[in-house]
mmCIF file of N, CA and C in Angstrom:
data_model
loop_
_atom_site.group_PDB
_atom_site.id
_atom_site.type_symbol
_atom_site.label_atom_id
_atom_site.label_comp_id
_atom_site.label_asym_id
_atom_site.label_seq_id
_atom_site.Cartn_x
_atom_site.Cartn_y
_atom_site.Cartn_z
ATOM 1 N N UNK A 26 -43.785 -67.208 107.549
ATOM 2 C CA UNK A 26 -44.725 -66.420 106.773
ATOM 3 C C UNK A 26 -44.184 -66.311 105.349
ATOM 4 N N UNK A 27 -45.024 -66.574 104.389
ATOM 5 C CA UNK A 27 -44.658 -66.447 102.979
ATOM 6 C C UNK A 27 -45.661 -65.509 102.316
ATOM 7 N N UNK A 28 -45.165 -64.414 101.724
ATOM 8 C CA UNK A 28 -46.018 -63.394 101.135
ATOM 9 C C UNK A 28 -46.706 -63.834 99.856
ATOM 10 N N UNK A 29 -47.700 -63.038 99.463
ATOM 11 C CA UNK A 29 -48.474 -63.305 98.249
ATOM 12 C C UNK A 29 -47.567 -63.333 97.022
ATOM 13 N N UNK A 30 -47.883 -64.217 96.100
ATOM 14 C CA UNK A 30 -47.179 -64.363 94.822
ATOM 15 C C UNK A 30 -45.705 -64.758 94.961
ATOM 16 N N UNK A 31 -45.329 -65.264 96.108
ATOM 17 C CA UNK A 31 -43.963 -65.763 96.296
ATOM 18 C C UNK A 31 -43.928 -67.224 95.910
ATOM 19 N N UNK A 32 -42.898 -67.594 95.176
ATOM 20 C CA UNK A 32 -42.749 -68.976 94.720
ATOM 21 C C UNK A 32 -41.558 -69.608 95.419
ATOM 22 N N UNK A 33 -41.777 -70.814 95.941
ATOM 23 C CA UNK A 33 -40.727 -71.570 96.616
ATOM 24 C C UNK A 33 -40.477 -72.832 95.805
ATOM 25 N N UNK A 34 -39.241 -73.009 95.352
ATOM 26 C CA UNK A 34 -38.884 -74.136 94.500
ATOM 27 C C UNK A 34 -38.868 -75.460 95.244
ATOM 28 N N UNK A 35 -38.670 -76.545 94.500
ATOM 29 C CA UNK A 35 -38.658 -77.875 95.109
ATOM 30 C C UNK A 35 -37.425 -78.074 95.998
ATOM 31 N N UNK A 36 -37.588 -78.948 96.982
ATOM 32 C CA UNK A 36 -36.507 -79.342 97.894
ATOM 33 C C UNK A 36 -35.946 -78.187 98.710
ATOM 34 N N UNK A 37 -36.768 -77.183 98.994
ATOM 35 C CA UNK A 37 -36.343 -76.078 99.853
ATOM 36 C C UNK A 37 -36.621 -76.418 101.308
ATOM 37 N N UNK A 38 -35.844 -75.815 102.198
ATOM 38 C CA UNK A 38 -36.012 -76.019 103.630
ATOM 39 C C UNK A 38 -36.075 -74.645 104.273
ATOM 40 N N UNK A 39 -37.268 -74.242 104.712
ATOM 41 C CA UNK A 39 -37.472 -72.960 105.379
ATOM 42 C C UNK A 39 -37.570 -73.246 106.868
ATOM 43 N N UNK A 40 -36.581 -72.786 107.631
ATOM 44 C CA UNK A 40 -36.465 -73.130 109.041
ATOM 45 C C UNK A 40 -36.737 -71.937 109.939
ATOM 46 N N UNK A 41 -37.139 -72.273 111.167
ATOM 47 C CA UNK A 41 -37.216 -71.292 112.243
ATOM 48 C C UNK A 41 -38.107 -70.114 111.939
ATOM 49 N N UNK A 42 -37.723 -68.986 112.455
ATOM 50 C CA UNK A 42 -38.515 -67.759 112.348
ATOM 51 C C UNK A 42 -38.196 -67.037 111.048
ATOM 52 N N UNK A 43 -38.623 -67.614 109.949
ATOM 53 C CA UNK A 43 -38.360 -67.034 108.634
ATOM 54 C C UNK A 43 -39.609 -66.352 108.104
ATOM 55 N N UNK A 44 -39.429 -65.155 107.556
ATOM 56 C CA UNK A 44 -40.522 -64.420 106.937
ATOM 57 C C UNK A 44 -40.053 -63.937 105.568
ATOM 58 N N UNK A 45 -40.836 -64.262 104.539
ATOM 59 C CA UNK A 45 -40.490 -63.912 103.163
ATOM 60 C C UNK A 45 -41.593 -63.024 102.603
ATOM 61 N N UNK A 46 -41.219 -61.892 102.036
ATOM 62 C CA UNK A 46 -42.177 -60.919 101.526
ATOM 63 C C UNK A 46 -42.893 -61.363 100.264
ATOM 64 N N UNK A 47 -43.602 -60.423 99.660
ATOM 65 C CA UNK A 47 -44.388 -60.684 98.452
ATOM 66 C C UNK A 47 -43.497 -60.698 97.208
ATOM 67 N N UNK A 48 -43.952 -61.446 96.203
ATOM 68 C CA UNK A 48 -43.315 -61.478 94.879
ATOM 69 C C UNK A 48 -41.839 -61.883 94.918
ATOM 70 N N UNK A 49 -41.516 -62.792 95.803
ATOM 71 C CA UNK A 49 -40.147 -63.312 95.886
ATOM 72 C C UNK A 49 -40.074 -64.647 95.164
ATOM 73 N N UNK A 50 -38.864 -65.061 94.853
ATOM 74 C CA UNK A 50 -38.646 -66.396 94.295
ATOM 75 C C UNK A 50 -37.499 -67.041 95.059
ATOM 76 N N UNK A 51 -37.778 -68.198 95.625
ATOM 77 C CA UNK A 51 -36.778 -68.981 96.339
ATOM 78 C C UNK A 51 -36.518 -70.209 95.479
ATOM 79 N N UNK A 52 -35.305 -70.334 94.968
ATOM 80 C CA UNK A 52 -34.980 -71.377 94.000
ATOM 81 C C UNK A 52 -34.890 -72.776 94.590
ATOM 82 N N UNK A 53 -34.632 -73.715 93.727
ATOM 83 C CA UNK A 53 -34.546 -75.128 94.086
ATOM 84 C C UNK A 53 -33.433 -75.373 95.109
ATOM 85 N N UNK A 54 -33.733 -76.218 96.087
ATOM 86 C CA UNK A 54 -32.750 -76.688 97.078
ATOM 87 C C UNK A 54 -32.096 -75.558 97.868
ATOM 88 N N UNK A 55 -32.866 -74.545 98.204
ATOM 89 C CA UNK A 55 -32.381 -73.434 99.026
ATOM 90 C C UNK A 55 -32.749 -73.718 100.479
ATOM 91 N N UNK A 56 -31.846 -73.386 101.400
ATOM 92 C CA UNK A 56 -32.151 -73.462 102.827
ATOM 93 C C UNK A 56 -32.110 -72.054 103.396
ATOM 94 N N UNK A 57 -33.191 -71.689 104.102
ATOM 95 C CA UNK A 57 -33.287 -70.375 104.728
ATOM 96 C C UNK A 57 -33.663 -70.585 106.184
ATOM 97 N N UNK A 58 -32.879 -69.967 107.091
ATOM 98 C CA UNK A 58 -33.101 -70.147 108.525
ATOM 99 C C UNK A 58 -33.124 -68.796 109.221
ATOM 100 N N UNK A 59 -34.191 -68.554 109.964
ATOM 101 C CA UNK A 59 -34.272 -67.395 110.842
ATOM 102 C C UNK A 59 -33.949 -66.096 110.101
ATOM 103 N N UNK A 60 -34.654 -65.855 108.996
ATOM 104 C CA UNK A 60 -34.371 -64.693 108.143
ATOM 105 C C UNK A 60 -35.609 -63.841 107.904
ATOM 106 N N UNK A 61 -35.354 -62.593 107.595
ATOM 107 C CA UNK A 61 -36.368 -61.680 107.089
ATOM 108 C C UNK A 61 -35.941 -61.317 105.672
ATOM 109 N N UNK A 62 -36.775 -61.693 104.704
ATOM 110 C CA UNK A 62 -36.499 -61.395 103.299
ATOM 111 C C UNK A 62 -37.624 -60.493 102.803
ATOM 112 N N UNK A 63 -37.266 -59.274 102.404
ATOM 113 C CA UNK A 63 -38.278 -58.314 101.985
ATOM 114 C C UNK A 63 -38.750 -58.595 100.563
ATOM 115 N N UNK A 64 -39.797 -57.913 100.152
ATOM 116 C CA UNK A 64 -40.493 -58.184 98.893
ATOM 117 C C UNK A 64 -39.608 -58.010 97.658
ATOM 118 N N UNK A 65 -39.975 -58.754 96.613
ATOM 119 C CA UNK A 65 -39.340 -58.680 95.293
ATOM 120 C C UNK A 65 -37.857 -59.067 95.310
ATOM 121 N N UNK A 66 -37.506 -59.967 96.198
ATOM 122 C CA UNK A 66 -36.126 -60.450 96.295
ATOM 123 C C UNK A 66 -36.079 -61.920 95.917
ATOM 124 N N UNK A 67 -35.024 -62.304 95.212
ATOM 125 C CA UNK A 67 -34.858 -63.688 94.767
ATOM 126 C C UNK A 67 -33.617 -64.299 95.395
ATOM 127 N N UNK A 68 -33.729 -65.573 95.761
ATOM 128 C CA UNK A 68 -32.582 -66.336 96.248
ATOM 129 C C UNK A 68 -32.427 -67.524 95.309
ATOM 130 N N UNK A 69 -31.324 -67.527 94.560
ATOM 131 C CA UNK A 69 -31.094 -68.546 93.539
ATOM 132 C C UNK A 69 -30.889 -69.937 94.115
ATOM 133 N N UNK A 70 -31.054 -70.937 93.246
ATOM 134 C CA UNK A 70 -30.968 -72.335 93.660
ATOM 135 C C UNK A 70 -29.623 -72.653 94.320
ATOM 136 N N UNK A 71 -29.679 -73.665 95.185
ATOM 137 C CA UNK A 71 -28.496 -74.190 95.882
ATOM 138 C C UNK A 71 -27.817 -73.153 96.773
ATOM 139 N N UNK A 72 -28.611 -72.272 97.392
ATOM 140 C CA UNK A 72 -28.077 -71.238 98.280
ATOM 141 C C UNK A 72 -28.424 -71.546 99.730
ATOM 142 N N UNK A 73 -27.651 -70.943 100.655
ATOM 143 C CA UNK A 73 -27.960 -71.005 102.083
ATOM 144 C C UNK A 73 -27.916 -69.594 102.643
ATOM 145 N N UNK A 74 -28.991 -69.215 103.356
ATOM 146 C CA UNK A 74 -29.063 -67.919 104.015
ATOM 147 C C UNK A 74 -29.573 -68.158 105.428
ATOM 148 N N UNK A 75 -28.777 -67.810 106.431
ATOM 149 C CA UNK A 75 -29.183 -68.012 107.812
ATOM 150 C C UNK A 75 -28.968 -66.771 108.656
ATOM 151 N N UNK A 76 -29.909 -66.519 109.566
ATOM 152 C CA UNK A 76 -29.794 -65.460 110.572
ATOM 153 C C UNK A 76 -29.481 -64.112 109.930
ATOM 154 N N UNK A 77 -30.259 -63.762 108.905
ATOM 155 C CA UNK A 77 -29.948 -62.599 108.071
ATOM 156 C C UNK A 77 -31.184 -61.772 107.745
ATOM 157 N N UNK A 78 -30.930 -60.562 107.241
ATOM 158 C CA UNK A 78 -31.977 -59.681 106.725
ATOM 159 C C UNK A 78 -31.598 -59.303 105.298
ATOM 160 N N UNK A 79 -32.514 -59.533 104.347
ATOM 161 C CA UNK A 79 -32.297 -59.194 102.940
ATOM 162 C C UNK A 79 -33.305 -58.125 102.538
ATOM 163 N N UNK A 80 -32.824 -57.017 101.986
ATOM 164 C CA UNK A 80 -33.681 -55.915 101.575
ATOM 165 C C UNK A 80 -34.502 -56.234 100.338
ATOM 166 N N UNK A 81 -35.246 -55.230 99.871
ATOM 167 C CA UNK A 81 -36.129 -55.387 98.718
ATOM 168 C C UNK A 81 -35.356 -55.374 97.400
ATOM 169 N N UNK A 82 -35.969 -55.985 96.391
ATOM 170 C CA UNK A 82 -35.511 -55.948 94.998
ATOM 171 C C UNK A 82 -34.062 -56.404 94.829
ATOM 172 N N UNK A 83 -33.687 -57.423 95.588
ATOM 173 C CA UNK A 83 -32.338 -57.964 95.483
ATOM 174 C C UNK A 83 -32.337 -59.304 94.785
ATOM 175 N N UNK A 84 -31.151 -59.776 94.469
ATOM 176 C CA UNK A 84 -31.017 -61.091 93.853
ATOM 177 C C UNK A 84 -29.745 -61.764 94.353
ATOM 178 N N UNK A 85 -29.915 -62.909 95.004
ATOM 179 C CA UNK A 85 -28.783 -63.738 95.404
ATOM 180 C C UNK A 85 -28.577 -64.758 94.307
ATOM 181 N N UNK A 86 -27.424 -64.702 93.636
ATOM 182 C CA UNK A 86 -27.125 -65.642 92.563
ATOM 183 C C UNK A 86 -27.051 -67.067 93.075
ATOM 184 N N UNK A 87 -27.201 -68.012 92.165
ATOM 185 C CA UNK A 87 -27.174 -69.433 92.518
ATOM 186 C C UNK A 87 -25.919 -69.763 93.312
ATOM 187 N N UNK A 88 -26.096 -70.548 94.362
ATOM 188 C CA UNK A 88 -24.969 -71.010 95.160
ATOM 189 C C UNK A 88 -24.423 -69.999 96.149
ATOM 190 N N UNK A 89 -25.111 -68.870 96.337
ATOM 191 C CA UNK A 89 -24.662 -67.893 97.329
ATOM 192 C C UNK A 89 -24.810 -68.501 98.718
ATOM 193 N N UNK A 90 -23.760 -68.380 99.524
ATOM 194 C CA UNK A 90 -23.758 -68.956 100.865
ATOM 195 C C UNK A 90 -23.424 -67.885 101.887
ATOM 196 N N UNK A 91 -24.265 -67.796 102.921
ATOM 197 C CA UNK A 91 -24.037 -66.870 104.024
ATOM 198 C C UNK A 91 -23.554 -67.679 105.222
ATOM 199 N N UNK A 92 -22.358 -67.386 105.680
ATOM 200 C CA UNK A 92 -21.841 -68.033 106.885
ATOM 201 C C UNK A 92 -22.414 -67.310 108.099
ATOM 202 N N UNK A 93 -22.758 -68.055 109.137
ATOM 203 C CA UNK A 93 -23.388 -67.422 110.294
ATOM 204 C C UNK A 93 -22.793 -67.839 111.636
ATOM 205 N N UNK A 94 -21.701 -68.612 111.640
ATOM 206 C CA UNK A 94 -21.165 -69.146 112.890
ATOM 207 C C UNK A 94 -19.652 -68.989 112.933
ATOM 208 N N UNK A 95 -19.164 -68.387 114.009
ATOM 209 C CA UNK A 95 -17.716 -68.316 114.228
ATOM 210 C C UNK A 95 -17.236 -69.660 114.752
ATOM 211 N N UNK A 96 -16.070 -70.078 114.341
ATOM 212 C CA UNK A 96 -15.538 -71.375 114.759
ATOM 213 C C UNK A 96 -14.947 -71.356 116.158
ATOM 214 N N UNK A 97 -14.725 -70.170 116.725
ATOM 215 C CA UNK A 97 -14.162 -70.092 118.073
ATOM 216 C C UNK A 97 -15.232 -69.984 119.152
ATOM 217 N N UNK A 98 -16.515 -70.004 118.763
ATOM 218 C CA UNK A 98 -17.615 -69.978 119.725
ATOM 219 C C UNK A 98 -17.923 -68.611 120.308
ATOM 220 N N UNK A 99 -17.200 -67.577 119.902
ATOM 221 C CA UNK A 99 -17.435 -66.232 120.427
ATOM 222 C C UNK A 99 -18.585 -65.564 119.682
ATOM 223 N N UNK A 100 -19.107 -64.485 120.282
ATOM 224 C CA UNK A 100 -20.150 -63.698 119.631
ATOM 225 C C UNK A 100 -19.594 -63.012 118.388
ATOM 226 N N UNK A 101 -20.486 -62.766 117.445
ATOM 227 C CA UNK A 101 -20.104 -62.029 116.242
ATOM 228 C C UNK A 101 -19.926 -60.560 116.574
ATOM 229 N N UNK A 102 -19.018 -59.931 115.835
ATOM 230 C CA UNK A 102 -18.802 -58.498 115.933
ATOM 231 C C UNK A 102 -19.079 -57.888 114.571
ATOM 232 N N UNK A 103 -19.515 -56.637 114.578
ATOM 233 C CA UNK A 103 -19.833 -55.960 113.328
ATOM 234 C C UNK A 103 -19.406 -54.500 113.421
ATOM 235 N N UNK A 104 -18.934 -53.958 112.285
ATOM 236 C CA UNK A 104 -18.513 -52.557 112.249
ATOM 237 C C UNK A 104 -19.736 -51.640 112.244
ATOM 238 N N UNK A 105 -19.761 -50.697 113.187
ATOM 239 C CA UNK A 105 -20.814 -49.691 113.266
ATOM 240 C C UNK A 105 -20.132 -48.349 113.499
ATOM 241 N N UNK A 106 -20.290 -47.432 112.551
ATOM 242 C CA UNK A 106 -19.656 -46.111 112.634
ATOM 243 C C UNK A 106 -18.160 -46.213 112.921
ATOM 244 N N UNK A 107 -17.492 -47.153 112.256
ATOM 245 C CA UNK A 107 -16.050 -47.301 112.390
ATOM 246 C C UNK A 107 -15.583 -48.022 113.640
ATOM 247 N N UNK A 108 -16.512 -48.524 114.436
ATOM 248 C CA UNK A 108 -16.160 -49.223 115.671
ATOM 249 C C UNK A 108 -16.668 -50.659 115.615
ATOM 250 N N UNK A 109 -15.842 -51.598 116.046
ATOM 251 C CA UNK A 109 -16.217 -53.007 116.065
ATOM 252 C C UNK A 109 -17.063 -53.279 117.306
ATOM 253 N N UNK A 110 -18.335 -53.657 117.081
ATOM 254 C CA UNK A 110 -19.310 -53.837 118.154
ATOM 255 C C UNK A 110 -19.661 -55.314 118.304
ATOM 256 N N UNK A 111 -19.743 -55.788 119.549
ATOM 257 C CA UNK A 111 -20.197 -57.149 119.836
ATOM 258 C C UNK A 111 -21.712 -57.187 119.634
ATOM 259 N N UNK A 112 -22.189 -58.079 118.771
ATOM 260 C CA UNK A 112 -23.625 -58.166 118.484
ATOM 261 C C UNK A 112 -24.401 -58.889 119.577
ATOM 262 N N UNK A 113 -23.693 -59.620 120.444
ATOM 263 C CA UNK A 113 -24.380 -60.411 121.460
ATOM 264 C C UNK A 113 -24.964 -61.698 120.900
ATOM 265 N N UNK A 114 -24.656 -61.992 119.652
ATOM 266 C CA UNK A 114 -25.219 -63.174 118.989
ATOM 267 C C UNK A 114 -24.113 -64.151 118.601
ATOM 268 N N UNK A 115 -24.358 -65.423 118.903
ATOM 269 C CA UNK A 115 -23.436 -66.479 118.504
ATOM 270 C C UNK A 115 -23.597 -66.795 117.025
ATOM 271 N N UNK A 116 -24.835 -66.656 116.520
ATOM 272 C CA UNK A 116 -25.108 -66.868 115.098
ATOM 273 C C UNK A 116 -25.655 -65.570 114.512
ATOM 274 N N UNK A 117 -24.982 -65.102 113.466
ATOM 275 C CA UNK A 117 -25.367 -63.846 112.820
ATOM 276 C C UNK A 117 -24.867 -63.886 111.382
ATOM 277 N N UNK A 118 -25.785 -63.801 110.442
ATOM 278 C CA UNK A 118 -25.436 -63.894 109.028
ATOM 279 C C UNK A 118 -25.027 -62.566 108.435
ATOM 280 N N UNK A 119 -25.912 -61.973 107.647
ATOM 281 C CA UNK A 119 -25.597 -60.737 106.933
ATOM 282 C C UNK A 119 -26.797 -59.796 106.953
ATOM 283 N N UNK A 120 -26.508 -58.517 106.784
ATOM 284 C CA UNK A 120 -27.543 -57.502 106.586
ATOM 285 C C UNK A 120 -27.330 -56.972 105.172
ATOM 286 N N UNK A 121 -28.358 -57.081 104.334
ATOM 287 C CA UNK A 121 -28.248 -56.739 102.918
ATOM 288 C C UNK A 121 -29.259 -55.643 102.586
ATOM 289 N N UNK A 122 -28.786 -54.557 102.000
ATOM 290 C CA UNK A 122 -29.654 -53.449 101.631
ATOM 291 C C UNK A 122 -30.492 -53.744 100.399
ATOM 292 N N UNK A 123 -31.362 -52.804 100.058
ATOM 293 C CA UNK A 123 -32.218 -52.932 98.879
ATOM 294 C C UNK A 123 -31.373 -52.941 97.602
ATOM 295 N N UNK A 124 -31.814 -53.711 96.616
ATOM 296 C CA UNK A 124 -31.202 -53.706 95.296
ATOM 297 C C UNK A 124 -29.835 -54.361 95.208
ATOM 298 N N UNK A 125 -29.484 -55.193 96.169
ATOM 299 C CA UNK A 125 -28.179 -55.866 96.156
ATOM 300 C C UNK A 125 -28.247 -57.120 95.294
ATOM 301 N N UNK A 126 -27.200 -57.341 94.515
ATOM 302 C CA UNK A 126 -27.109 -58.531 93.667
ATOM 303 C C UNK A 126 -25.790 -59.230 93.950
ATOM 304 N N UNK A 127 -25.852 -60.559 94.126
ATOM 305 C CA UNK A 127 -24.618 -61.330 94.293
ATOM 306 C C UNK A 127 -24.418 -62.216 93.073
ATOM 307 N N UNK A 128 -23.158 -62.363 92.679
ATOM 308 C CA UNK A 128 -22.826 -63.281 91.600
ATOM 309 C C UNK A 128 -22.934 -64.715 92.095
ATOM 310 N N UNK A 129 -22.974 -65.651 91.163
ATOM 311 C CA UNK A 129 -23.083 -67.054 91.556
ATOM 312 C C UNK A 129 -21.909 -67.438 92.452
ATOM 313 N N UNK A 130 -22.200 -68.343 93.375
ATOM 314 C CA UNK A 130 -21.193 -68.891 94.292
ATOM 315 C C UNK A 130 -20.483 -67.838 95.137
ATOM 316 N N UNK A 131 -21.176 -66.767 95.472
ATOM 317 C CA UNK A 131 -20.635 -65.786 96.410
ATOM 318 C C UNK A 131 -20.690 -66.375 97.815
ATOM 319 N N UNK A 132 -19.645 -66.153 98.599
ATOM 320 C CA UNK A 132 -19.603 -66.557 100.006
ATOM 321 C C UNK A 132 -19.497 -65.301 100.855
ATOM 322 N N UNK A 133 -20.369 -65.182 101.854
ATOM 323 C CA UNK A 133 -20.408 -63.989 102.695
ATOM 324 C C UNK A 133 -20.044 -64.377 104.124
ATOM 325 N N UNK A 134 -19.000 -63.752 104.663
ATOM 326 C CA UNK A 134 -18.579 -63.999 106.044
ATOM 327 C C UNK A 134 -19.661 -63.525 107.012
ATOM 328 N N UNK A 135 -19.684 -64.084 108.222
ATOM 329 C CA UNK A 135 -20.682 -63.690 109.221
ATOM 330 C C UNK A 135 -20.581 -62.206 109.574
ATOM 331 N N UNK A 136 -21.737 -61.585 109.786
ATOM 332 C CA UNK A 136 -21.796 -60.215 110.273
ATOM 333 C C UNK A 136 -21.473 -59.140 109.259
ATOM 334 N N UNK A 137 -21.286 -59.508 108.001
ATOM 335 C CA UNK A 137 -20.944 -58.509 106.997
ATOM 336 C C UNK A 137 -22.205 -57.838 106.477
ATOM 337 N N UNK A 138 -22.041 -56.582 106.044
ATOM 338 C CA UNK A 138 -23.159 -55.812 105.529
ATOM 339 C C UNK A 138 -22.892 -55.456 104.075
ATOM 340 N N UNK A 139 -23.917 -55.602 103.251
ATOM 341 C CA UNK A 139 -23.856 -55.201 101.848
ATOM 342 C C UNK A 139 -24.830 -54.038 101.695
ATOM 343 N N UNK A 140 -24.295 -52.855 101.441
ATOM 344 C CA UNK A 140 -25.095 -51.644 101.386
ATOM 345 C C UNK A 140 -25.967 -51.627 100.130
ATOM 346 N N UNK A 141 -27.014 -50.785 100.114
ATOM 347 C CA UNK A 141 -27.949 -50.763 98.986
ATOM 348 C C UNK A 141 -27.252 -50.616 97.636
ATOM 349 N N UNK A 142 -27.784 -51.357 96.670
ATOM 350 C CA UNK A 142 -27.365 -51.304 95.267
ATOM 351 C C UNK A 142 -25.912 -51.714 95.026
ATOM 352 N N UNK A 143 -25.328 -52.461 95.953
ATOM 353 C CA UNK A 143 -23.986 -52.999 95.728
ATOM 354 C C UNK A 143 -24.110 -54.381 95.102
ATOM 355 N N UNK A 144 -22.982 -54.918 94.657
ATOM 356 C CA UNK A 144 -23.023 -56.243 94.037
ATOM 357 C C UNK A 144 -21.693 -56.955 94.254
ATOM 358 N N UNK A 145 -21.698 -58.258 93.985
ATOM 359 C CA UNK A 145 -20.473 -59.050 94.035
ATOM 360 C C UNK A 145 -20.279 -59.724 92.688
ATOM 361 N N UNK A 146 -19.059 -60.139 92.434
ATOM 362 C CA UNK A 146 -18.747 -60.893 91.224
ATOM 363 C C UNK A 146 -18.926 -62.378 91.506
ATOM 364 N N UNK A 147 -19.066 -63.188 90.476
ATOM 365 C CA UNK A 147 -19.163 -64.634 90.681
ATOM 366 C C UNK A 147 -17.953 -65.158 91.459
ATOM 367 N N UNK A 148 -18.231 -65.989 92.453
ATOM 368 C CA UNK A 148 -17.180 -66.610 93.243
ATOM 369 C C UNK A 148 -16.525 -65.706 94.273
ATOM 370 N N UNK A 149 -17.033 -64.499 94.439
ATOM 371 C CA UNK A 149 -16.416 -63.557 95.377
ATOM 372 C C UNK A 149 -16.600 -64.021 96.820
ATOM 373 N N UNK A 150 -15.587 -63.768 97.643
ATOM 374 C CA UNK A 150 -15.659 -64.029 99.076
ATOM 375 C C UNK A 150 -15.738 -62.675 99.764
ATOM 376 N N UNK A 151 -16.854 -62.411 100.451
ATOM 377 C CA UNK A 151 -17.083 -61.122 101.097
ATOM 378 C C UNK A 151 -16.520 -61.203 102.514
ATOM 379 N N UNK A 152 -15.318 -60.643 102.703
ATOM 380 C CA UNK A 152 -14.650 -60.675 103.998
ATOM 381 C C UNK A 152 -14.875 -59.396 104.794
ATOM 382 N N UNK A 153 -15.253 -58.311 104.097
ATOM 383 C CA UNK A 153 -15.495 -57.016 104.736
ATOM 384 C C UNK A 153 -16.806 -56.458 104.206
ATOM 385 N N UNK A 154 -17.373 -55.499 104.938
ATOM 386 C CA UNK A 154 -18.593 -54.847 104.474
ATOM 387 C C UNK A 154 -18.365 -54.266 103.078
ATOM 388 N N UNK A 155 -19.403 -54.319 102.243
ATOM 389 C CA UNK A 155 -19.356 -53.690 100.924
ATOM 390 C C UNK A 155 -20.228 -52.446 101.003
ATOM 391 N N UNK A 156 -19.578 -51.275 100.914
ATOM 392 C CA UNK A 156 -20.288 -50.019 101.141
ATOM 393 C C UNK A 156 -20.458 -49.176 99.894
ATOM 394 N N UNK A 157 -19.717 -49.486 98.831
ATOM 395 C CA UNK A 157 -19.772 -48.657 97.627
ATOM 396 C C UNK A 157 -20.225 -49.468 96.430
ATOM 397 N N UNK A 158 -20.934 -48.787 95.527
ATOM 398 C CA UNK A 158 -21.427 -49.423 94.311
ATOM 399 C C UNK A 158 -20.276 -49.676 93.367
#
């Protein structure tokens, strides 16, 4: 599903159960798999987002990559109320709050959460949840 006034750039690959809200922009050569992207969010060119949820009014800088697969074949775990919980999922990307911005070439580890209105610097590797602005 692609919402009204959403623009998808050339050479994009939208896979699986992907839903993109209204007034979004998906840049050139972006791959999106099994994601929910809420309205007014942009994903910059040359990015990959898989098995993830992106909130409203966010911007993924060019080259942002979301990792979604553990190399040991185990289920992903995620911190919930200070406790590491098994998600029951072999593939799990990221949960991103409203108003989140990533710098170019940000890499996000599987299962990490970026809380509302947080951001990353260019080239940052997100190894833990980002909870503070």
